[in-house]
Amino acid sequence: MKFNASNAINQRIEKITPQHLIVGIDIAKETHVAAAVNFRGIQQGRKLVFSNHADGLERLLRWVQDLQRAYGFTEVIFGAESTGHYFLNVAFALRKRGLTVVLVNPLTTKRNKENRDNKPSKNDAKDAVTIGDVVSRGYYTEWVVHDPVYRQLHALVNEREAMSDALTVIDNQLQTAIDQVFPEFWSVFKHWDGSRARATLRSFPLPADILANTLPELIEGWRTSGLKRAGGTTGIQIASQLLLAAGRSIGVTEAAELGRRIQRLLARYEHLLAQQAEVDVEIAALLERLPPAVLRPLQEVGLSPWFMAVILANTGDLRRYTHGQQLLALAGLNLAERSSGTCKGQVKLAKRGRRQLRKYLYLAVMMLLCNHAGFKRWHTYNIKTLRQKGIHSVLKLVGKLCRILVALAHSGEAFQEQKAAPLRNAT
């Protein structure tokens, strides 16, 4: 299995022929700007401003056809920046008509904007010409449209990640509010998100609310709020501790609004948890729709369904990759070095890729270091024999994981540790 990045770059350049009209589109929310160049980067015709609607798209296509007739182009390729979701409407509409759409990194546009006029100015018309120019020189990437199931999976994974971030924010806000009104709460409960602690916050958010009830009434309040085993020896003991802690609390006394805030935050937290559970069910259903050959490499390594969902949502079918290095580049985990002459710069991670994929490949390896015997041995070998730092070993194992996944996706074999062992240990 060989992979050479320079070959891929040369292939992209060779795809641009003298018969190609290259249309660069500067994407915006409502109004786009298009400019056309030939294979040498020479601008063809005047620029076009069109709206992000069906009429605007038809206007773009008529403009392209007029340029093809005027200059004799037989092929057309559209280039656009991958600016979030704004480019999707135009890109999918062009793709439905059988037209080729490629993507340009916004950083590439920024770095090449002074090539023509040697001026740092920036505007939509100039950006459109720059996009077309960099496409003519092969500085683009293919726009890969995954199957609908992968796009749905990506949407659900992003939604669940957003929910997790929102839950973290609510967690921090709840801790802040509890610290203000009832700092002694932590002497009774280690965490606020336990079932009994949440029942307490739901029914008795303030020390005054606790002191207004007797011990049996506290237990009945827990039971009313949905706690199944509210009483018993444990319930009586914790209720007694709560009464004692509330009696000597130094929290803010004039905090009725904070009590209501705690209840609202808790209700919002539980609502988000319920929604997250629904998303988990939908993610599991989508994973079941995928072919077994797609899931098998991840299952063979021992990844959980959530890790499988995140990786496949970002990569699509692993069989479309020829080498694990492509996965690393997609995640921004490939190495980058700055050096000139005798000056050798420090080798660092490029971090030019999908942040979510980068995060979960790292977390997947950390999980495997706890649960996978092979990864444990490789990590120990890297640290004790090769004298690598812990983080360097982990990142090295991320690369090994990517290569293993791609190899298993192509071979269809079961995972065999001896095949993935270091060469000096493989014998």
Tab-separated table of C-alpha atoms in Angstrom:
chain	number	residue	atom	x	y	z
A	1	MET	CA	0.000	0.000	0.000
A	2	LYS	CA	1.767	3.141	-1.227
A	3	PHE	CA	0.742	6.763	-1.001
A	4	ASN	CA	2.600	9.718	-2.506
A	5	ALA	CA	1.174	13.197	-1.990
A	6	SER	CA	3.153	14.671	-4.913
A	7	ASN	CA	1.505	12.202	-7.305
A	8	ALA	CA	-1.926	13.379	-6.183
A	9	ILE	CA	-0.927	17.026	-6.764
A	10	ASN	CA	0.372	16.234	-10.253
A	11	GLN	CA	-2.839	14.391	-11.091
A	12	ARG	CA	-4.920	17.411	-10.090
A	13	ILE	CA	-2.800	19.668	-12.307
A	14	GLU	CA	-3.072	17.274	-15.252
A	15	LYS	CA	-6.871	17.324	-15.010
A	16	ILE	CA	-6.868	20.999	-16.043
A	17	THR	CA	-6.565	21.081	-19.846
A	18	PRO	CA	-6.636	23.926	-22.439
A	19	GLN	CA	-10.267	22.947	-23.132
A	20	HIS	CA	-11.306	23.794	-19.554
A	21	LEU	CA	-13.115	26.958	-18.527
A	22	ILE	CA	-12.365	27.427	-14.819
A	23	VAL	CA	-15.012	29.312	-12.868
A	24	GLY	CA	-14.069	30.634	-9.440
A	25	ILE	CA	-16.995	31.477	-7.160
A	26	ASP	CA	-16.682	33.643	-4.070
A	27	ILE	CA	-19.417	32.292	-1.821
A	28	ALA	CA	-21.549	34.455	0.462
A	29	LYS	CA	-24.851	34.035	2.244
A	30	GLU	CA	-27.101	35.774	-0.279
A	31	THR	CA	-25.022	36.998	-3.236
A	32	HIS	CA	-22.121	35.213	-4.937
A	33	VAL	CA	-19.494	36.515	-7.368
A	34	ALA	CA	-18.113	34.386	-10.208
A	35	ALA	CA	-15.072	34.937	-12.434
A	36	ALA	CA	-13.702	32.729	-15.210
A	37	VAL	CA	-10.106	31.967	-16.250
A	38	ASN	CA	-8.460	29.566	-18.674
A	39	PHE	CA	-5.896	26.870	-17.868
A	40	ARG	CA	-3.121	29.511	-17.716
A	41	GLY	CA	-5.041	31.735	-15.301
A	42	ILE	CA	-5.953	34.378	-17.897
A	43	GLN	CA	-9.300	35.958	-17.079
A	44	GLN	CA	-12.076	35.299	-19.574
A	45	GLY	CA	-14.923	37.760	-19.938
A	46	ARG	CA	-16.368	39.894	-17.171
A	47	LYS	CA	-17.286	38.883	-13.665
A	48	LEU	CA	-20.809	37.863	-12.684
A	49	VAL	CA	-22.816	38.657	-9.555
A	50	PHE	CA	-25.695	36.233	-8.931
A	51	SER	CA	-28.082	35.463	-6.083
A	52	ASN	CA	-28.303	32.312	-3.985
A	53	HIS	CA	-31.605	31.293	-5.576
A	54	ALA	CA	-32.787	29.259	-8.560
A	55	ASP	CA	-32.875	32.357	-10.779
A	56	GLY	CA	-29.307	33.205	-9.814
A	57	LEU	CA	-28.138	29.693	-10.633
A	58	GLU	CA	-29.782	29.801	-14.068
A	59	ARG	CA	-28.074	33.120	-14.684
A	60	LEU	CA	-24.713	31.571	-13.768
A	61	LEU	CA	-25.240	28.664	-16.178
A	62	ARG	CA	-26.232	30.994	-19.050
A	63	TRP	CA	-23.123	33.112	-18.386
A	64	VAL	CA	-20.918	30.000	-18.474
A	65	GLN	CA	-22.495	28.822	-21.746
A	66	ASP	CA	-21.923	32.237	-23.338
A	67	LEU	CA	-18.242	32.116	-22.325
A	68	GLN	CA	-17.861	28.596	-23.703
A	69	ARG	CA	-19.294	29.648	-27.051
A	70	ALA	CA	-17.244	32.857	-27.174
A	71	TYR	CA	-13.875	31.254	-26.337
A	72	GLY	CA	-14.375	27.691	-27.554
A	73	PHE	CA	-14.171	25.837	-24.259
A	74	THR	CA	-15.645	22.340	-24.192
A	75	GLU	CA	-15.202	21.575	-20.482
A	76	VAL	CA	-15.987	23.551	-17.343
A	77	ILE	CA	-14.901	23.159	-13.737
A	78	PHE	CA	-16.236	25.182	-10.804
A	79	GLY	CA	-14.083	26.094	-7.798
A	80	ALA	CA	-15.377	27.454	-4.505
A	81	GLU	CA	-14.126	27.957	-0.979
A	82	SER	CA	-15.353	25.477	1.618
A	83	THR	CA	-17.012	28.202	3.685
A	84	GLY	CA	-19.169	26.235	6.086
A	85	HIS	CA	-22.628	25.454	4.723
A	86	TYR	CA	-23.003	28.455	2.418
A	87	PHE	CA	-21.495	26.760	-0.625
A	88	LEU	CA	-23.639	23.612	-0.366
A	89	ASN	CA	-26.725	24.952	-2.193
A	90	VAL	CA	-24.788	26.029	-5.270
A	91	ALA	CA	-22.477	23.000	-5.195
A	92	PHE	CA	-25.267	20.425	-5.007
A	93	ALA	CA	-27.268	22.225	-7.705
A	94	LEU	CA	-24.268	22.196	-10.065
A	95	ARG	CA	-23.508	18.576	-9.242
A	96	LYS	CA	-27.081	17.530	-10.077
A	97	ARG	CA	-26.475	18.948	-13.560
A	98	GLY	CA	-23.399	16.756	-13.966
A	99	LEU	CA	-20.887	19.597	-13.521
A	100	THR	CA	-17.569	19.266	-11.685
A	101	VAL	CA	-17.139	21.183	-8.424
A	102	VAL	CA	-13.843	21.371	-6.505
A	103	LEU	CA	-12.938	23.039	-3.218
A	104	VAL	CA	-10.275	25.620	-2.421
A	105	ASN	CA	-8.930	26.170	1.077
A	106	PRO	CA	-9.693	29.761	2.194
A	107	LEU	CA	-6.078	29.985	3.416
A	108	THR	CA	-4.925	29.302	-0.147
A	109	THR	CA	-7.069	32.174	-1.404
A	110	LYS	CA	-5.715	34.502	1.267
A	111	ARG	CA	-2.092	33.666	0.492
A	112	ASN	CA	-2.496	34.069	-3.278
A	113	LYS	CA	-4.602	37.246	-3.370
A	114	GLU	CA	-1.539	39.462	-4.054
A	115	ASN	CA	-0.213	37.382	-6.955
A	116	ARG	CA	-1.849	39.497	-9.673
A	117	ASP	CA	-1.640	43.080	-8.435
A	118	ASN	CA	0.863	42.913	-5.520
A	119	LYS	CA	-1.699	44.677	-3.329
A	120	PRO	CA	-3.137	43.492	0.003
A	121	SER	CA	-6.642	44.643	-0.955
A	122	LYS	CA	-9.479	42.156	-0.684
A	123	ASN	CA	-12.952	42.106	-2.229
A	124	ASP	CA	-15.389	39.547	-3.594
A	125	ALA	CA	-14.501	40.085	-7.250
A	126	LYS	CA	-10.778	39.735	-6.573
A	127	ASP	CA	-11.340	36.601	-4.506
A	128	ALA	CA	-13.357	34.988	-7.334
A	129	VAL	CA	-10.479	35.534	-9.789
A	130	THR	CA	-7.975	34.243	-7.216
A	131	ILE	CA	-10.028	31.085	-6.655
A	132	GLY	CA	-10.153	30.392	-10.376
A	133	ASP	CA	-6.413	31.063	-10.647
A	134	VAL	CA	-5.421	28.639	-7.876
A	135	VAL	CA	-7.698	25.940	-9.336
A	136	SER	CA	-5.906	26.340	-12.695
A	137	ARG	CA	-2.628	25.541	-10.909
A	138	GLY	CA	-4.003	22.475	-9.158
A	139	TYR	CA	-4.302	23.974	-5.673
A	140	TYR	CA	-7.665	22.436	-4.938
A	141	THR	CA	-9.189	19.316	-3.443
A	142	GLU	CA	-11.873	17.072	-4.843
A	143	TRP	CA	-15.300	17.627	-3.352
A	144	VAL	CA	-16.237	14.223	-2.006
A	145	VAL	CA	-19.971	13.764	-1.546
A	146	HIS	CA	-20.611	10.891	0.818
A	147	ASP	CA	-23.670	8.680	0.647
A	148	PRO	CA	-26.786	10.096	2.376
A	149	VAL	CA	-26.362	7.767	5.365
A	150	TYR	CA	-22.925	9.262	6.107
A	151	ARG	CA	-24.241	12.816	5.764
A	152	GLN	CA	-27.090	11.999	8.145
A	153	LEU	CA	-24.604	10.442	10.540
A	154	HIS	CA	-22.432	13.564	10.363
A	155	ALA	CA	-25.419	15.788	11.164
A	156	LEU	CA	-26.400	13.655	14.169
A	157	VAL	CA	-22.829	13.499	15.476
A	158	ASN	CA	-22.547	17.294	15.263
A	159	GLU	CA	-25.902	17.671	16.999
A	160	ARG	CA	-24.821	15.378	19.823
A	161	GLU	CA	-21.520	17.243	20.180
A	162	ALA	CA	-23.436	20.535	20.438
A	163	MET	CA	-25.629	19.002	23.134
A	164	SER	CA	-22.555	17.843	25.047
A	165	ASP	CA	-21.128	21.369	24.915
A	166	ALA	CA	-24.447	22.795	26.134
A	167	LEU	CA	-24.540	20.262	28.990
A	168	THR	CA	-21.043	21.325	30.032
A	169	VAL	CA	-22.119	24.979	30.101
A	170	ILE	CA	-25.174	24.153	32.234
A	171	ASP	CA	-22.998	22.014	34.523
A	172	ASN	CA	-20.689	24.961	35.165
A	173	GLN	CA	-23.595	27.353	35.729
A	174	LEU	CA	-25.236	24.971	38.181
A	175	GLN	CA	-22.035	24.556	40.176
A	176	THR	CA	-21.665	28.341	40.320
A	177	ALA	CA	-25.225	28.805	41.577
A	178	ILE	CA	-24.873	26.048	44.198
A	179	ASP	CA	-21.607	27.551	45.451
A	180	GLN	CA	-23.419	30.836	46.003
A	181	VAL	CA	-26.553	29.658	47.765
A	182	PHE	CA	-25.508	26.404	49.473
A	183	PRO	CA	-21.727	25.780	49.556
A	184	GLU	CA	-22.236	23.060	52.182
A	185	PHE	CA	-24.112	21.016	49.553
A	186	TRP	CA	-20.762	19.486	48.526
A	187	SER	CA	-20.203	18.107	52.026
A	188	VAL	CA	-23.283	15.918	51.538
A	189	PHE	CA	-23.012	15.120	47.823
A	190	LYS	CA	-19.772	14.704	45.900
A	191	HIS	CA	-21.494	15.519	42.603
A	192	TRP	CA	-24.700	17.351	41.857
A	193	ASP	CA	-25.728	15.081	38.951
A	194	GLY	CA	-26.444	11.987	41.049
A	195	SER	CA	-30.081	10.895	41.273
A	196	ARG	CA	-30.565	11.931	44.930
A	197	ALA	CA	-28.629	15.183	44.482
A	198	ARG	CA	-30.759	16.120	41.490
A	199	ALA	CA	-33.917	15.260	43.391
A	200	THR	CA	-32.735	17.576	46.179
A	201	LEU	CA	-32.045	20.459	43.782
A	202	ARG	CA	-35.374	19.893	42.056
A	203	SER	CA	-37.464	20.004	45.261
A	204	PHE	CA	-35.268	21.919	47.735
A	205	PRO	CA	-32.843	24.215	45.815
A	206	LEU	CA	-32.152	26.523	48.822
A	207	PRO	CA	-31.091	25.825	52.423
A	208	ALA	CA	-34.280	27.592	53.550
A	209	ASP	CA	-36.351	25.096	51.558
A	210	ILE	CA	-34.613	22.221	53.348
A	211	LEU	CA	-35.042	23.748	56.799
A	212	ALA	CA	-38.753	24.332	56.117
A	213	ASN	CA	-39.268	20.531	56.048
A	214	THR	CA	-38.867	17.738	58.530
A	215	LEU	CA	-36.791	14.630	57.861
A	216	PRO	CA	-39.823	12.534	56.678
A	217	GLU	CA	-40.956	15.431	54.484
A	218	LEU	CA	-37.526	15.578	52.799
A	219	ILE	CA	-37.720	11.879	52.013
A	220	GLU	CA	-41.272	12.278	50.701
A	221	GLY	CA	-40.109	15.221	48.567
A	222	TRP	CA	-37.425	13.007	46.996
A	223	ARG	CA	-40.015	10.334	46.324
A	224	THR	CA	-42.386	12.864	44.750
A	225	SER	CA	-39.626	14.148	42.464
A	226	GLY	CA	-39.116	10.667	41.048
A	227	LEU	CA	-36.418	9.083	43.241
A	228	LYS	CA	-37.257	5.383	43.490
A	229	ARG	CA	-35.430	4.481	46.736
A	230	ALA	CA	-35.915	7.694	48.614
A	231	GLY	CA	-36.022	6.291	52.158
A	232	GLY	CA	-34.189	3.528	53.916
A	233	THR	CA	-31.107	3.845	56.080
A	234	THR	CA	-29.199	5.739	53.391
A	235	GLY	CA	-32.058	8.158	52.765
A	236	ILE	CA	-32.489	8.933	56.460
A	237	GLN	CA	-28.744	9.451	56.889
A	238	ILE	CA	-28.419	11.830	53.922
A	239	ALA	CA	-31.576	13.732	54.929
A	240	SER	CA	-30.098	14.239	58.412
A	241	GLN	CA	-26.828	15.485	56.897
A	242	LEU	CA	-28.725	17.881	54.657
A	243	LEU	CA	-30.673	19.347	57.576
A	244	LEU	CA	-27.461	19.785	59.541
A	245	ALA	CA	-25.625	21.380	56.582
A	246	ALA	CA	-28.531	23.708	55.782
A	247	GLY	CA	-28.721	24.815	59.426
A	248	ARG	CA	-25.131	26.056	59.404
A	249	SER	CA	-24.992	27.246	55.801
A	250	ILE	CA	-23.213	30.539	55.022
A	251	GLY	CA	-24.755	30.807	51.546
A	252	VAL	CA	-26.454	33.906	50.206
A	253	THR	CA	-29.724	34.211	52.113
A	254	GLU	CA	-31.540	36.620	49.776
A	255	ALA	CA	-31.316	34.262	46.831
A	256	ALA	CA	-34.848	33.280	45.886
A	257	GLU	CA	-34.088	34.056	42.236
A	258	LEU	CA	-31.011	31.792	42.377
A	259	GLY	CA	-33.187	28.948	43.633
A	260	ARG	CA	-35.493	29.338	40.663
A	261	ARG	CA	-32.446	29.571	38.396
A	262	ILE	CA	-31.147	26.251	39.748
A	263	GLN	CA	-34.483	24.606	39.011
A	264	ARG	CA	-34.594	26.026	35.477
A	265	LEU	CA	-31.013	24.957	34.777
A	266	LEU	CA	-31.713	21.473	36.093
A	267	ALA	CA	-34.852	21.168	33.946
A	268	ARG	CA	-32.861	22.313	30.898
A	269	TYR	CA	-30.102	19.805	31.709
A	270	GLU	CA	-32.518	16.883	31.993
A	271	HIS	CA	-34.295	17.922	28.798
A	272	LEU	CA	-30.973	17.922	26.943
A	273	LEU	CA	-30.123	14.500	28.378
A	274	ALA	CA	-33.418	13.124	27.059
A	275	GLN	CA	-32.753	14.634	23.623
A	276	GLN	CA	-29.222	13.228	23.638
A	277	ALA	CA	-30.633	9.768	24.344
A	278	GLU	CA	-32.940	10.153	21.320
A	279	VAL	CA	-29.978	11.115	19.130
A	280	ASP	CA	-28.039	8.086	20.392
A	281	VAL	CA	-30.892	5.829	19.267
A	282	GLU	CA	-30.906	7.467	15.818
A	283	ILE	CA	-27.113	7.092	15.522
A	284	ALA	CA	-27.360	3.394	16.429
A	285	ALA	CA	-30.053	2.925	13.776
A	286	LEU	CA	-27.868	4.575	11.123
A	287	LEU	CA	-24.905	2.372	12.045
A	288	GLU	CA	-27.092	-0.691	11.515
A	289	ARG	CA	-27.852	0.522	7.982
A	290	LEU	CA	-24.168	0.537	7.024
A	291	PRO	CA	-22.707	-2.527	5.288
A	292	PRO	CA	-20.912	-4.954	7.643
A	293	ALA	CA	-17.702	-4.507	5.622
A	294	VAL	CA	-17.676	-0.801	6.556
A	295	LEU	CA	-18.076	-1.437	10.277
A	296	ARG	CA	-15.819	-4.499	10.539
A	297	PRO	CA	-12.412	-2.697	10.648
A	298	LEU	CA	-13.545	-0.494	13.546
A	299	GLN	CA	-15.127	-3.427	15.363
A	300	GLU	CA	-12.005	-5.571	14.931
A	301	VAL	CA	-9.890	-2.944	16.675
A	302	GLY	CA	-12.406	-2.699	19.502
A	303	LEU	CA	-13.865	0.793	19.101
A	304	SER	CA	-17.196	1.635	20.717
A	305	PRO	CA	-20.269	2.547	18.597
A	306	TRP	CA	-19.812	6.250	19.414
A	307	PHE	CA	-16.203	6.274	18.190
A	308	MET	CA	-17.292	4.345	15.110
A	309	ALA	CA	-20.023	6.897	14.413
A	310	VAL	CA	-17.703	9.916	14.745
A	311	ILE	CA	-14.934	8.435	12.594
A	312	LEU	CA	-17.280	7.284	9.813
A	313	ALA	CA	-19.210	10.572	9.914
A	314	ASN	CA	-15.980	12.421	9.119
A	315	THR	CA	-14.296	9.936	6.782
A	316	GLY	CA	-17.091	8.061	5.052
A	317	ASP	CA	-16.317	4.569	3.787
A	318	LEU	CA	-12.724	3.739	4.794
A	319	ARG	CA	-12.305	1.675	1.628
A	320	ARG	CA	-12.004	4.851	-0.451
A	321	TYR	CA	-8.629	5.626	1.168
A	322	THR	CA	-5.423	4.020	-0.045
A	323	HIS	CA	-3.243	4.745	2.985
A	324	GLY	CA	-3.648	5.692	6.638
A	325	GLN	CA	-1.647	8.850	5.942
A	326	GLN	CA	-4.687	10.212	4.118
A	327	LEU	CA	-6.749	9.842	7.294
A	328	LEU	CA	-4.045	11.647	9.266
A	329	ALA	CA	-4.020	14.487	6.739
A	330	LEU	CA	-7.818	14.694	6.832
A	331	ALA	CA	-7.626	15.063	10.617
A	332	GLY	CA	-4.692	17.508	10.481
A	333	LEU	CA	-2.441	15.059	12.314
A	334	ASN	CA	0.233	14.977	9.612
A	335	LEU	CA	3.610	16.459	10.476
A	336	ALA	CA	4.812	19.873	9.284
A	337	GLU	CA	8.313	21.322	9.482
A	338	ARG	CA	9.693	24.761	8.746
A	339	SER	CA	13.337	24.721	7.698
A	340	SER	CA	15.618	26.799	5.497
A	341	GLY	CA	19.272	26.120	4.810
A	342	THR	CA	21.025	25.281	8.042
A	343	CYS	CA	18.033	26.366	10.108
A	344	LYS	CA	15.939	23.370	11.067
A	345	GLY	CA	12.546	24.194	12.497
A	346	GLN	CA	10.636	22.163	15.010
A	347	VAL	CA	8.411	19.411	13.631
A	348	LYS	CA	4.811	20.015	14.684
A	349	LEU	CA	1.343	18.755	13.885
A	350	ALA	CA	-0.146	20.570	10.902
A	351	LYS	CA	-3.632	20.802	12.506
A	352	ARG	CA	-5.071	21.600	9.074
A	353	GLY	CA	-8.022	19.298	8.978
A	354	ARG	CA	-11.162	18.189	10.752
A	355	ARG	CA	-10.883	19.089	14.397
A	356	GLN	CA	-13.582	16.645	15.448
A	357	LEU	CA	-11.839	13.726	13.742
A	358	ARG	CA	-8.501	14.770	15.269
A	359	LYS	CA	-10.036	14.868	18.737
A	360	TYR	CA	-11.687	11.461	18.534
A	361	LEU	CA	-8.756	9.654	16.936
A	362	TYR	CA	-6.707	10.811	19.921
A	363	LEU	CA	-9.428	9.780	22.385
A	364	ALA	CA	-9.828	6.435	20.603
A	365	VAL	CA	-6.141	5.657	21.147
A	366	MET	CA	-6.392	6.711	24.804
A	367	MET	CA	-9.319	4.312	25.192
A	368	LEU	CA	-7.427	1.510	23.434
A	369	LEU	CA	-4.451	2.037	25.755
A	370	CYS	CA	-6.766	1.074	28.610
A	371	ASN	CA	-8.608	-1.804	26.942
A	372	HIS	CA	-6.507	-3.214	24.085
A	373	ALA	CA	-3.567	-5.500	24.915
A	374	GLY	CA	-1.762	-4.801	21.634
A	375	PHE	CA	-1.864	-1.025	21.981
A	376	LYS	CA	-0.720	-1.346	25.598
A	377	ARG	CA	2.333	-3.343	24.504
A	378	TRP	CA	3.172	-0.945	21.672
A	379	HIS	CA	2.897	2.025	24.020
A	380	THR	CA	5.164	0.351	26.556
A	381	TYR	CA	7.673	-0.495	23.797
A	382	ASN	CA	7.691	3.120	22.557
A	383	ILE	CA	8.312	4.519	26.037
A	384	LYS	CA	10.729	1.984	27.519
A	385	THR	CA	12.641	0.806	24.458
A	386	LEU	CA	12.489	3.781	22.073
A	387	ARG	CA	12.565	6.285	24.956
A	388	GLN	CA	9.736	8.339	23.521
A	389	LYS	CA	7.655	10.767	25.534
A	390	GLY	CA	4.139	9.672	26.401
A	391	ILE	CA	2.404	12.149	24.069
A	392	HIS	CA	4.767	11.247	21.212
A	393	SER	CA	3.949	7.588	21.667
A	394	VAL	CA	0.218	8.311	21.691
A	395	LEU	CA	0.443	10.323	18.464
A	396	LYS	CA	2.531	7.588	16.882
A	397	LEU	CA	-0.170	5.078	17.811
A	398	VAL	CA	-2.798	7.357	16.256
A	399	GLY	CA	-0.940	6.941	12.967
A	400	LYS	CA	-0.765	3.182	13.511
A	401	LEU	CA	-4.511	3.075	14.207
A	402	CYS	CA	-5.239	4.910	10.940
A	403	ARG	CA	-3.030	2.537	8.958
A	404	ILE	CA	-4.624	-0.497	10.622
A	405	LEU	CA	-8.148	0.731	9.866
A	406	VAL	CA	-7.428	1.370	6.187
A	407	ALA	CA	-5.574	-1.952	5.815
A	408	LEU	CA	-8.429	-3.916	7.429
A	409	ALA	CA	-10.983	-2.068	5.278
A	410	HIS	CA	-9.217	-3.230	2.117
A	411	SER	CA	-8.283	-6.753	3.192
A	412	GLY	CA	-11.444	-7.688	5.079
A	413	GLU	CA	-9.303	-9.762	7.454
A	414	ALA	CA	-9.569	-10.053	11.207
A	415	PHE	CA	-7.170	-7.938	13.243
A	416	GLN	CA	-3.876	-9.730	13.905
A	417	GLU	CA	-1.520	-8.025	16.321
A	418	GLN	CA	1.632	-9.685	14.932
A	419	LYS	CA	1.021	-8.134	11.497
A	420	ALA	CA	0.861	-4.645	12.991
A	421	ALA	CA	3.808	-5.092	15.389
A	422	PRO	CA	7.023	-3.067	14.875
A	423	LEU	CA	9.383	-4.710	12.373
A	424	ARG	CA	12.063	-5.405	14.950
A	425	ASN	CA	9.493	-7.264	17.051
A	426	ALA	CA	7.656	-8.916	14.177
A	427	THR	CA	10.351	-11.581	13.889
